[in-house]
Short mmCIF file of N, CA and C and ligand atoms in Angstrom, two decimals:
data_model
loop_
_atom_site.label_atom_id
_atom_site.label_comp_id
_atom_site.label_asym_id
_atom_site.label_seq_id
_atom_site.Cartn_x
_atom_site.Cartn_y
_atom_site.Cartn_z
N UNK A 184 -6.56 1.72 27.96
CA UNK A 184 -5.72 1.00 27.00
C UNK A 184 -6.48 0.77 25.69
N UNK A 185 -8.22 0.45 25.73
CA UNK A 185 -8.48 0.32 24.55
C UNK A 185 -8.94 1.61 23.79
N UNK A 186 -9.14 2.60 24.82
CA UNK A 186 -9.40 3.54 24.30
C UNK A 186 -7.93 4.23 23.52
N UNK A 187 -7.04 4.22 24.13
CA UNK A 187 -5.79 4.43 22.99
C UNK A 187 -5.28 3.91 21.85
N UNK A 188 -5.75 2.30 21.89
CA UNK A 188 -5.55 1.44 20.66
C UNK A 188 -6.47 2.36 19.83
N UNK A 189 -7.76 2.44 19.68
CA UNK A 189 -8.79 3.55 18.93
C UNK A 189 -8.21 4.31 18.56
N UNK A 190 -7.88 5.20 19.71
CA UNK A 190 -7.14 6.56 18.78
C UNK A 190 -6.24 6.38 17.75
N UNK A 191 -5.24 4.98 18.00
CA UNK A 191 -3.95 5.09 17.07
C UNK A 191 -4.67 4.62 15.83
N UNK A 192 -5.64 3.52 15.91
CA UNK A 192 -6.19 3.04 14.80
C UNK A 192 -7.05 4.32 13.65
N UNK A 193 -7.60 5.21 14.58
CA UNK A 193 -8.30 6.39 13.84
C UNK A 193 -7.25 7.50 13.46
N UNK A 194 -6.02 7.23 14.01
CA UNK A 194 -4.94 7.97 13.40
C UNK A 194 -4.61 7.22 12.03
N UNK A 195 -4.27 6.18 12.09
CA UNK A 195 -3.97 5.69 11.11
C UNK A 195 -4.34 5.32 9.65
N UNK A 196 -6.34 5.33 9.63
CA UNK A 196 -6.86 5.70 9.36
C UNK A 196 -6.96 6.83 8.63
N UNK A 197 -6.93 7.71 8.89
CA UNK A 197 -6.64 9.24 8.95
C UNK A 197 -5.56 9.42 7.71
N UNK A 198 -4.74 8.36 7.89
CA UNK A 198 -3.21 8.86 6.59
C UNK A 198 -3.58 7.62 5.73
N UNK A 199 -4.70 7.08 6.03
CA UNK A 199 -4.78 6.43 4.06
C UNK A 199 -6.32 7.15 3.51
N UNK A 200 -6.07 7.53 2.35
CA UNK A 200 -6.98 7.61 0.84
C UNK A 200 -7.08 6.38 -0.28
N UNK A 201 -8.35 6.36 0.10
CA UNK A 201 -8.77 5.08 -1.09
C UNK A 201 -9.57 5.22 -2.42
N UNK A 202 -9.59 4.64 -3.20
CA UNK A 202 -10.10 4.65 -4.29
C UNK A 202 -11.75 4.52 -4.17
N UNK A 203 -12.75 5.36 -4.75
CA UNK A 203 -13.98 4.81 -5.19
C UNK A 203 -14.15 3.67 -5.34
N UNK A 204 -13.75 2.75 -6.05
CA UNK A 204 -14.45 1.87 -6.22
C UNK A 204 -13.52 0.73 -5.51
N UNK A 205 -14.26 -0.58 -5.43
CA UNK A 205 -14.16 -1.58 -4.47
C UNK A 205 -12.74 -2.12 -4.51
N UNK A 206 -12.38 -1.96 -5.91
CA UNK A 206 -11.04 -2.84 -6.64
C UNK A 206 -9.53 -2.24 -6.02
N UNK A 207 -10.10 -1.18 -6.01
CA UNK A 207 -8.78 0.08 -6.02
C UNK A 207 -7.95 0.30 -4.69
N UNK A 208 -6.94 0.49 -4.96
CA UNK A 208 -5.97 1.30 -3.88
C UNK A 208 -6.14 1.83 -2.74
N UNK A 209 -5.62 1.28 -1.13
CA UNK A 209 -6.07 2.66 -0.38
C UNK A 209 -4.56 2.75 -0.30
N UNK A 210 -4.09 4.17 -0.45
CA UNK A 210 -2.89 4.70 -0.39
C UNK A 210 -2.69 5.30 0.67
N UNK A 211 -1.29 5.08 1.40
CA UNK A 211 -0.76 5.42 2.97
C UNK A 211 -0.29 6.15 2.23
N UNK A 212 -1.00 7.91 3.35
CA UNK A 212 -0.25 9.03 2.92
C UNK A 212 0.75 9.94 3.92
N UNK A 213 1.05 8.95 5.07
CA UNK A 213 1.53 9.88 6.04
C UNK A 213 3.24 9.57 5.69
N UNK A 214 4.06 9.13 6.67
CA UNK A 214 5.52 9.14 6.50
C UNK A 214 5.78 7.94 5.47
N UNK A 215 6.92 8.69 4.65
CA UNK A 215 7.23 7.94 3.81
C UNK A 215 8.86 7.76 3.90
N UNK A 216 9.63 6.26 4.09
CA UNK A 216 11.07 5.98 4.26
C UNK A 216 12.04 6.03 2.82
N UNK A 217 13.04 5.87 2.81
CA UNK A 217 13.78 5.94 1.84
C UNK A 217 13.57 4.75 0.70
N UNK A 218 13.06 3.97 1.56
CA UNK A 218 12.79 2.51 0.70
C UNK A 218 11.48 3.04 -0.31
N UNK A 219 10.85 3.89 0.03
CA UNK A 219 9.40 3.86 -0.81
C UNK A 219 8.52 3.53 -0.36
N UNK A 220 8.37 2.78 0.51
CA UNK A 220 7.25 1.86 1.57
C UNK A 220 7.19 3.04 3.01
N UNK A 221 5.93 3.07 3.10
CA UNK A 221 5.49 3.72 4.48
C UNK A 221 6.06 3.60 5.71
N UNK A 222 5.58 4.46 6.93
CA UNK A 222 6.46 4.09 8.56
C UNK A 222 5.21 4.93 8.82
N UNK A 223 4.44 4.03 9.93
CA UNK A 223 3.35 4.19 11.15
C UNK A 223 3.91 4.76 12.46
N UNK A 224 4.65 5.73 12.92
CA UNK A 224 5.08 5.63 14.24
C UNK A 224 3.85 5.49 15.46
N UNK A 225 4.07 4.41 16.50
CA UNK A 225 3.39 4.00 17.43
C UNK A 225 4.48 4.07 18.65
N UNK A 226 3.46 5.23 19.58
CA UNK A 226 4.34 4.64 20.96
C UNK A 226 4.40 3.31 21.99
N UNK A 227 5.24 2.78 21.72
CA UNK A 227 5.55 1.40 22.99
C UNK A 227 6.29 1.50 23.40
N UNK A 228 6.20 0.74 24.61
CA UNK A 228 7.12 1.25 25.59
C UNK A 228 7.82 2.39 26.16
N UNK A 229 7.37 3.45 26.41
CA UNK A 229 7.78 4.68 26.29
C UNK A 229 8.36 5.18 25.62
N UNK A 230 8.59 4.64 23.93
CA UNK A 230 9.28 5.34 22.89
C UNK A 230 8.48 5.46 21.79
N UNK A 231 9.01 5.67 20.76
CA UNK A 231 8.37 5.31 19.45
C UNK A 231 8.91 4.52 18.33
N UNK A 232 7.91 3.64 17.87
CA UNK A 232 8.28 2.41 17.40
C UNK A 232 7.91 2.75 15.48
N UNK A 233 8.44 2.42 14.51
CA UNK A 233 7.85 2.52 12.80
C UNK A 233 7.55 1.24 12.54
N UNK A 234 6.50 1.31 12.19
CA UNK A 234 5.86 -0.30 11.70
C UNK A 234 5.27 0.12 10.29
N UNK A 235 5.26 -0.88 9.61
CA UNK A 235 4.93 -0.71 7.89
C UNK A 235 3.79 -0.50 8.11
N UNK A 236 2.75 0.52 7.09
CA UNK A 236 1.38 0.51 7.16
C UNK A 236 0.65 -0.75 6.71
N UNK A 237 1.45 -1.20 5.78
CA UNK A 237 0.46 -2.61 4.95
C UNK A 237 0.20 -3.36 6.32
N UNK A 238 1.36 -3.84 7.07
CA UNK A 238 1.57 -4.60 7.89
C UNK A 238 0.39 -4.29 8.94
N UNK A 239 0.35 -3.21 9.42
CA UNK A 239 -0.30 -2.81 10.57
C UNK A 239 -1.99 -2.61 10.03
N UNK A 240 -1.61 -2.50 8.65
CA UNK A 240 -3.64 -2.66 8.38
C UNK A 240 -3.87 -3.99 8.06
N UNK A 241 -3.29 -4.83 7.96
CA UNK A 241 -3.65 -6.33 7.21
C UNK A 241 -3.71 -6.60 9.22
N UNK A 242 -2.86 -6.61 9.86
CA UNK A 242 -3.31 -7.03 11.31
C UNK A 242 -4.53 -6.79 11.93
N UNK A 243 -5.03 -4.95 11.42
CA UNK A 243 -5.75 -4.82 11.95
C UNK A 243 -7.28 -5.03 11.46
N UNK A 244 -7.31 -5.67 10.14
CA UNK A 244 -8.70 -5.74 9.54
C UNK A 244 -8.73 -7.01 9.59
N UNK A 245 -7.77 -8.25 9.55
CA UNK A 245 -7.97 -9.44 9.81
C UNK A 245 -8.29 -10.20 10.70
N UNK A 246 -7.45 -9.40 11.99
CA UNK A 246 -7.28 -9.56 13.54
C UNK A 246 -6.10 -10.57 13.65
N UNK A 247 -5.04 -11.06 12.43
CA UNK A 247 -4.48 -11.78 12.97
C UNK A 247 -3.09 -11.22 12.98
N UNK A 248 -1.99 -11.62 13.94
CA UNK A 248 -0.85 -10.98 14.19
C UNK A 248 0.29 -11.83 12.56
N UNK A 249 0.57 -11.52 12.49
CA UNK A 249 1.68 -11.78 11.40
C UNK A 249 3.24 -11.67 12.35
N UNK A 250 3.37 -13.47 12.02
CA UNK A 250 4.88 -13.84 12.81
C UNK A 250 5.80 -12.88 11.91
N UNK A 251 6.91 -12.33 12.16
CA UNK A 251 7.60 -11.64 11.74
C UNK A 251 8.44 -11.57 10.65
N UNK A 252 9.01 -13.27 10.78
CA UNK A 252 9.20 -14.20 9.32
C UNK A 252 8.02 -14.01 8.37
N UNK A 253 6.85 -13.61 8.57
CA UNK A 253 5.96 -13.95 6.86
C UNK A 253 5.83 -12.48 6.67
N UNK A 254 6.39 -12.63 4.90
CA UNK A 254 6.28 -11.54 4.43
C UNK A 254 5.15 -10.92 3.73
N UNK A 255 4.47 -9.89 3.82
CA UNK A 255 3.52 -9.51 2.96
C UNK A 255 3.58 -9.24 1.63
N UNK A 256 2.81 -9.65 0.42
CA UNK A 256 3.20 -9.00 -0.51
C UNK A 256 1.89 -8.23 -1.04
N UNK A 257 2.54 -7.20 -2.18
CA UNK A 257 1.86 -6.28 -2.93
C UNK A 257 1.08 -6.92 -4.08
N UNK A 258 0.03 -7.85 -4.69
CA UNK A 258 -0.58 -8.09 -5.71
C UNK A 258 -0.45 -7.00 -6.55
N UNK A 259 -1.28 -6.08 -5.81
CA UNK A 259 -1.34 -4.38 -6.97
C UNK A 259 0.37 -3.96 -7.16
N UNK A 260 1.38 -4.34 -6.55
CA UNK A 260 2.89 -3.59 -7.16
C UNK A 260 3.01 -1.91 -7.07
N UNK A 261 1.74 -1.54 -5.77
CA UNK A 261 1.75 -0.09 -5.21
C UNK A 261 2.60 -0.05 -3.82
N UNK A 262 3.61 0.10 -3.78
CA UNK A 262 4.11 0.01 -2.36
C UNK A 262 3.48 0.60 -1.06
N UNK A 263 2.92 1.51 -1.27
CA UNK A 263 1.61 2.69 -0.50
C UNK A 263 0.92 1.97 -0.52
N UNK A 264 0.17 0.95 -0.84
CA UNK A 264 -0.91 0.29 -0.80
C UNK A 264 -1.32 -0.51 0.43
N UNK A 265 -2.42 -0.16 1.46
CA UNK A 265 -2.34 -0.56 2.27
C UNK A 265 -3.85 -1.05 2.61
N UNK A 266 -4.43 -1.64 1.09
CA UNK A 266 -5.53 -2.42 1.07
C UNK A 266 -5.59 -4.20 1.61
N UNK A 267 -5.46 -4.10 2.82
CA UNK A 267 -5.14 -5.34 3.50
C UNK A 267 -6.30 -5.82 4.25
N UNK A 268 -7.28 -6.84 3.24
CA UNK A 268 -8.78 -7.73 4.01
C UNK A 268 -8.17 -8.59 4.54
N UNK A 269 -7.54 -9.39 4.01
CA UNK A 269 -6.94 -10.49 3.62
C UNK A 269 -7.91 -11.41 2.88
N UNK A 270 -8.99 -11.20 2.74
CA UNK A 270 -9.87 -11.79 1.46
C UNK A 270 -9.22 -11.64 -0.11
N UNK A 271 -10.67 -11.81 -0.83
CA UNK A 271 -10.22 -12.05 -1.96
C UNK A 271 -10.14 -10.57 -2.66
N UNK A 272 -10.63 -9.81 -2.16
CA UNK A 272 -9.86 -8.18 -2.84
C UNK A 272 -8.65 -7.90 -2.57
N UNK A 273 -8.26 -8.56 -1.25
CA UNK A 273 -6.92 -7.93 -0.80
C UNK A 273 -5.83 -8.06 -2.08
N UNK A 274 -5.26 -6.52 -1.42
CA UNK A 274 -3.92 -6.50 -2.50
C UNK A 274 -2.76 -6.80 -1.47
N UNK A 275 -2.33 -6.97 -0.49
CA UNK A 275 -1.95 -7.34 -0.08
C UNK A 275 -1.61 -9.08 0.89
N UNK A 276 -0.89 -10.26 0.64
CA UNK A 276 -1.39 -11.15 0.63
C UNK A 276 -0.23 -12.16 1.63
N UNK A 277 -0.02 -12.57 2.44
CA UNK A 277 1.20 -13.40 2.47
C UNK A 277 1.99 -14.25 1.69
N UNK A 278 3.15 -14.32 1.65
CA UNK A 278 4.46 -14.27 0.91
C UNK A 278 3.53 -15.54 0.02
N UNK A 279 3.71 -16.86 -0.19
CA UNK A 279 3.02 -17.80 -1.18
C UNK A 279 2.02 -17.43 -1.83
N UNK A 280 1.10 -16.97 -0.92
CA UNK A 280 -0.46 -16.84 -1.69
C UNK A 280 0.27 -15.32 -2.77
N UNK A 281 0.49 -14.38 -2.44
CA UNK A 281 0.90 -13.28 -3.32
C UNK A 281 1.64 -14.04 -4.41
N UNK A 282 2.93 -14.74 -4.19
CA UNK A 282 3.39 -15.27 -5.31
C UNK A 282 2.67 -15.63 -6.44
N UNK A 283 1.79 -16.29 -5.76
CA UNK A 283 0.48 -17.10 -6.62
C UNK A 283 0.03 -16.46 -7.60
N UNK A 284 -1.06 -15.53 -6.73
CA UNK A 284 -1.97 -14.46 -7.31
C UNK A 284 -0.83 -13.41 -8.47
N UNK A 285 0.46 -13.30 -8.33
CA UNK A 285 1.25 -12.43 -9.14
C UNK A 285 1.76 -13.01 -10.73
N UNK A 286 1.54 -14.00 -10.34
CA UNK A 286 1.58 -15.38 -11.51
C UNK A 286 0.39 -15.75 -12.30
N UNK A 287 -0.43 -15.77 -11.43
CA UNK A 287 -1.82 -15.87 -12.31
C UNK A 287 -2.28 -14.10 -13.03
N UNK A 288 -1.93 -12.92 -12.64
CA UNK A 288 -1.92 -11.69 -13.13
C UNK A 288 -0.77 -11.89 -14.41
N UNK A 289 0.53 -12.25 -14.33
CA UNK A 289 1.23 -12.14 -15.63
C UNK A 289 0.28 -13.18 -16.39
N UNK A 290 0.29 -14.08 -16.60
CA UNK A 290 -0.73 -15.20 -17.27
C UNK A 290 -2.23 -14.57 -17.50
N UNK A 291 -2.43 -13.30 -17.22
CA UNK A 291 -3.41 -12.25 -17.60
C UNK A 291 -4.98 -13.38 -17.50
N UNK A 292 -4.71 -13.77 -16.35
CA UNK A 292 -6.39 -13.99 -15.62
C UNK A 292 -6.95 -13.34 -14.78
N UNK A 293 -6.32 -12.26 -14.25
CA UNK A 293 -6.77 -11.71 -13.64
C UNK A 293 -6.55 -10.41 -13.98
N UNK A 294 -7.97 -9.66 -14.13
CA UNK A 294 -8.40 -8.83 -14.42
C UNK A 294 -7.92 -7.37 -14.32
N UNK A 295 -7.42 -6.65 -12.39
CA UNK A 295 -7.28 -6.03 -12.24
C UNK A 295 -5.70 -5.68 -11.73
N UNK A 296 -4.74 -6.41 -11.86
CA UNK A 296 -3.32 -6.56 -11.22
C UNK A 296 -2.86 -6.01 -11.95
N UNK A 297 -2.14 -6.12 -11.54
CA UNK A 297 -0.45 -5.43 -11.98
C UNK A 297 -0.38 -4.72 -12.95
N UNK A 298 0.53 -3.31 -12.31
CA UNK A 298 1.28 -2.72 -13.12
C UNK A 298 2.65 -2.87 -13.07
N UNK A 299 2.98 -2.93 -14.35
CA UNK A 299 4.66 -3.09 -14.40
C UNK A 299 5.46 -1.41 -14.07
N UNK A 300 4.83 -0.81 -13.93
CA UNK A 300 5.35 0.65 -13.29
C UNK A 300 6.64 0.63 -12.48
N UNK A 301 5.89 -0.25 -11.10
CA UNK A 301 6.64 -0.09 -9.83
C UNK A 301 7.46 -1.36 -10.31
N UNK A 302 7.64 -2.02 -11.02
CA UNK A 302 8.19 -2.95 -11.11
C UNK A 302 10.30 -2.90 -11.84
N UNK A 303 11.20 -3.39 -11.14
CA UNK A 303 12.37 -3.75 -11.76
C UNK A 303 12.76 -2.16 -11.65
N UNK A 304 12.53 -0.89 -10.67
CA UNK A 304 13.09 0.10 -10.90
C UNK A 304 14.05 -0.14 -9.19
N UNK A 305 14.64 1.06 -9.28
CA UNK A 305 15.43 1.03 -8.20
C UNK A 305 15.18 1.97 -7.25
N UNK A 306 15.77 1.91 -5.82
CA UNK A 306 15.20 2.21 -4.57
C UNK A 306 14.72 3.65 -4.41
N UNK A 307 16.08 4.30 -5.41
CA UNK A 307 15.53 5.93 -5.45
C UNK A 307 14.18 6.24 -6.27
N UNK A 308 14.16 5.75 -7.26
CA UNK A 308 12.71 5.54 -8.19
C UNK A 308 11.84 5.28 -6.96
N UNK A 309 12.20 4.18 -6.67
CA UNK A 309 10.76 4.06 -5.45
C UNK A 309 10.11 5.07 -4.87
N UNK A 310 11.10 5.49 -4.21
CA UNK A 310 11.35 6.79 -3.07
C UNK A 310 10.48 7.61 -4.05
N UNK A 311 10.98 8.10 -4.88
CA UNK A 311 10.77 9.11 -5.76
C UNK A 311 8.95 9.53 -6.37
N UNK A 312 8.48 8.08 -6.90
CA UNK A 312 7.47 7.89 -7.03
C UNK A 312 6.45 7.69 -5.86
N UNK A 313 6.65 7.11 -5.08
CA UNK A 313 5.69 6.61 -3.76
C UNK A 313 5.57 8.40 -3.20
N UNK A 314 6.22 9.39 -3.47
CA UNK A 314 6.59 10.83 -2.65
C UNK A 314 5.31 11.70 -3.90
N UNK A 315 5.79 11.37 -5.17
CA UNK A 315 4.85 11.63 -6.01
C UNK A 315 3.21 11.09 -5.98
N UNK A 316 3.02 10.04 -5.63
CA UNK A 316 1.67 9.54 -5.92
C UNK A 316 1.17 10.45 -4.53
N UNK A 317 1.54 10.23 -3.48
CA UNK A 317 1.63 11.17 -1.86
C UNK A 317 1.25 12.45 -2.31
N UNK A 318 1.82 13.29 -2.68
CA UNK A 318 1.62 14.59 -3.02
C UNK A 318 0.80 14.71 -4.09
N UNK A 319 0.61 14.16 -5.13
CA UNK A 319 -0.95 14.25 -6.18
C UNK A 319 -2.40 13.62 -5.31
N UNK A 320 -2.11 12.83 -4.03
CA UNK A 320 -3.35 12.68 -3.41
C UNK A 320 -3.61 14.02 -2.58
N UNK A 321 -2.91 14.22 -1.47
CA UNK A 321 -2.75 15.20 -0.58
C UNK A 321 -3.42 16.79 -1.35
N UNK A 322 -2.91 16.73 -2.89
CA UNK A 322 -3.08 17.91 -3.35
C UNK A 322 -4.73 17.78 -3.84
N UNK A 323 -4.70 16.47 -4.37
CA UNK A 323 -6.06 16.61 -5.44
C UNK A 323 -7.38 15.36 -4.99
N UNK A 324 -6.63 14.83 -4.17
CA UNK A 324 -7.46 13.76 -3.73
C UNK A 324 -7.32 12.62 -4.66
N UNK A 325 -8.71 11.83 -4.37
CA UNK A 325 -8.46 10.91 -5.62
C UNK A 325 -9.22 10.78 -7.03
N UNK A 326 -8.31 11.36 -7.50
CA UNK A 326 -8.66 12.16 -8.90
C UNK A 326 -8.19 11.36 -9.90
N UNK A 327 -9.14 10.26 -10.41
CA UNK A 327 -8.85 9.53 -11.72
C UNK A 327 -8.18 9.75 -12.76
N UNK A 328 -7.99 11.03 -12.82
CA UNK A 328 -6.59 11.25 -13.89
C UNK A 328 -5.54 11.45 -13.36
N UNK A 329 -5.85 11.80 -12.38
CA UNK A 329 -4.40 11.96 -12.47
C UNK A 329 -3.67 10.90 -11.48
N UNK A 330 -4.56 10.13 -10.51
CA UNK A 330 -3.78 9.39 -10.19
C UNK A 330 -3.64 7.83 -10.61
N UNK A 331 -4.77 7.55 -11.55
CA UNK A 331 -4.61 6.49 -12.41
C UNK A 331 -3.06 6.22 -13.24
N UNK A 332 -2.33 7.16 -13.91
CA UNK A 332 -0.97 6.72 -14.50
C UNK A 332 -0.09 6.68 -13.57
N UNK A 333 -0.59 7.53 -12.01
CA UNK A 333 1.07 6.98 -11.28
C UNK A 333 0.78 5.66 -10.70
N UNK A 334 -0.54 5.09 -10.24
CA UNK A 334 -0.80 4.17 -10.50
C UNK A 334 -0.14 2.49 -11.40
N UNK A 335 -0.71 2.98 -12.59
CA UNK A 335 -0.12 1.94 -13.71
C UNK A 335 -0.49 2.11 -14.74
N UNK A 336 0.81 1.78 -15.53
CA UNK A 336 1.29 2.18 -16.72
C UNK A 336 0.52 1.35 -17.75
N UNK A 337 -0.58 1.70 -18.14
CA UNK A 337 -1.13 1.09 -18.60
C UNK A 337 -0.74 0.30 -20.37
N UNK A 338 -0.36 0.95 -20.79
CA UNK A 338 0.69 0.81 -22.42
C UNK A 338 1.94 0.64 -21.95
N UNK A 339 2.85 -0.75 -22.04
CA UNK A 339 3.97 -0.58 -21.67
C UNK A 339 4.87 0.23 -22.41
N UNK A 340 4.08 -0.07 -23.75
CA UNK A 340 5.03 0.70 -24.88
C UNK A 340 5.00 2.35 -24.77
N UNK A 341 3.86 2.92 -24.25
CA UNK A 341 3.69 4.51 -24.56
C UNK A 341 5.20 4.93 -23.75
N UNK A 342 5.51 6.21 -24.46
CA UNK A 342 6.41 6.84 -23.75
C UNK A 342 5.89 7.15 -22.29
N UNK A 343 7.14 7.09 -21.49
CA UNK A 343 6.88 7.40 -19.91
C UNK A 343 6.97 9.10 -19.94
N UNK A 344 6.24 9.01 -19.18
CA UNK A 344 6.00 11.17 -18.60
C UNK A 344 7.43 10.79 -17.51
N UNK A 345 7.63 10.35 -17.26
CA UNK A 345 8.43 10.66 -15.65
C UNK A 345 10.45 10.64 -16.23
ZN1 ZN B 565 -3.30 -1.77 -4.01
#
């Protein structure tokens, strides 16, 4: 039994790419849903079950189970993002504390947050982009140019490529 928990964990493993440096992104590159947000399939119970990647890495680097009611949120506004300490790098955070931290990023104290990219678009955009950032890793790895703008938009004003 624990030797299978391992495997799924080194599977899972396996479908995120992270950024060089400490701050940055690890991006879930395996199945991606219509929503834009990832699906982990795990067998239980003799079937197979989709659990969010954020979800299932913030459980598994914290050790703590997340009641089903608390929602995770995105600090970074990468839906792929499945950088979950739950410390103070995490981009991922439970529902209050994220609020928080997303508030103190517009109020520009904090340094490395948010892009307004992923932000106020709609579900197909999601889809659309989260499939894009997926396929510029898969193809090129993590390649500072090019995956820095799908990333975030750094000039709100510059014209958009997309
Ligand atoms: Zn992130």
């Amino acid at each position: 039994m624990v030797r299978q928990h391992r495997a799924e964990t080194e599977r899972f493993w396996e479908k995120v790419i992270k950024g060089s440096r400490p701050q940055d992104c690890w991006i879930w590159v395996g199945a991606i849903a219509d929503d834009g947000y990832g699906r982990f399939w795990i067998p239980r119970d003799g079937g197979q079950r989709a659990v969010r990647p954020q979800r299932y890495a913030y459980e598994h680097l914290t050790g703590e189970t997340l009641h089903p009611g608390i929602i995770l949120m995105h600090v970074c506004d990468v839906p792929l993002c499945v950088h979950a300490t739950g410390g103070p790098d995490s981009h991922l955070l439970p529902g209050t504390q994220a609020l928080n931290m997303a508030d103190r990023a517009r109020k520009g104290r904090h340094a490395n947050a948010s892009s307004f990219r992923w932000r106020g678009i709609s579900r197909a955009q999601f889809h659309a982009r989260s499939l894009e950032l997926r396929t510029a890793l898969l193809e090129h790895g993590w390649n500072e140019t090019t995956i820095r703008p799908l990333l975030i938009n750094a000039d709100p004003d510059a014209p958009t490529l997309f």
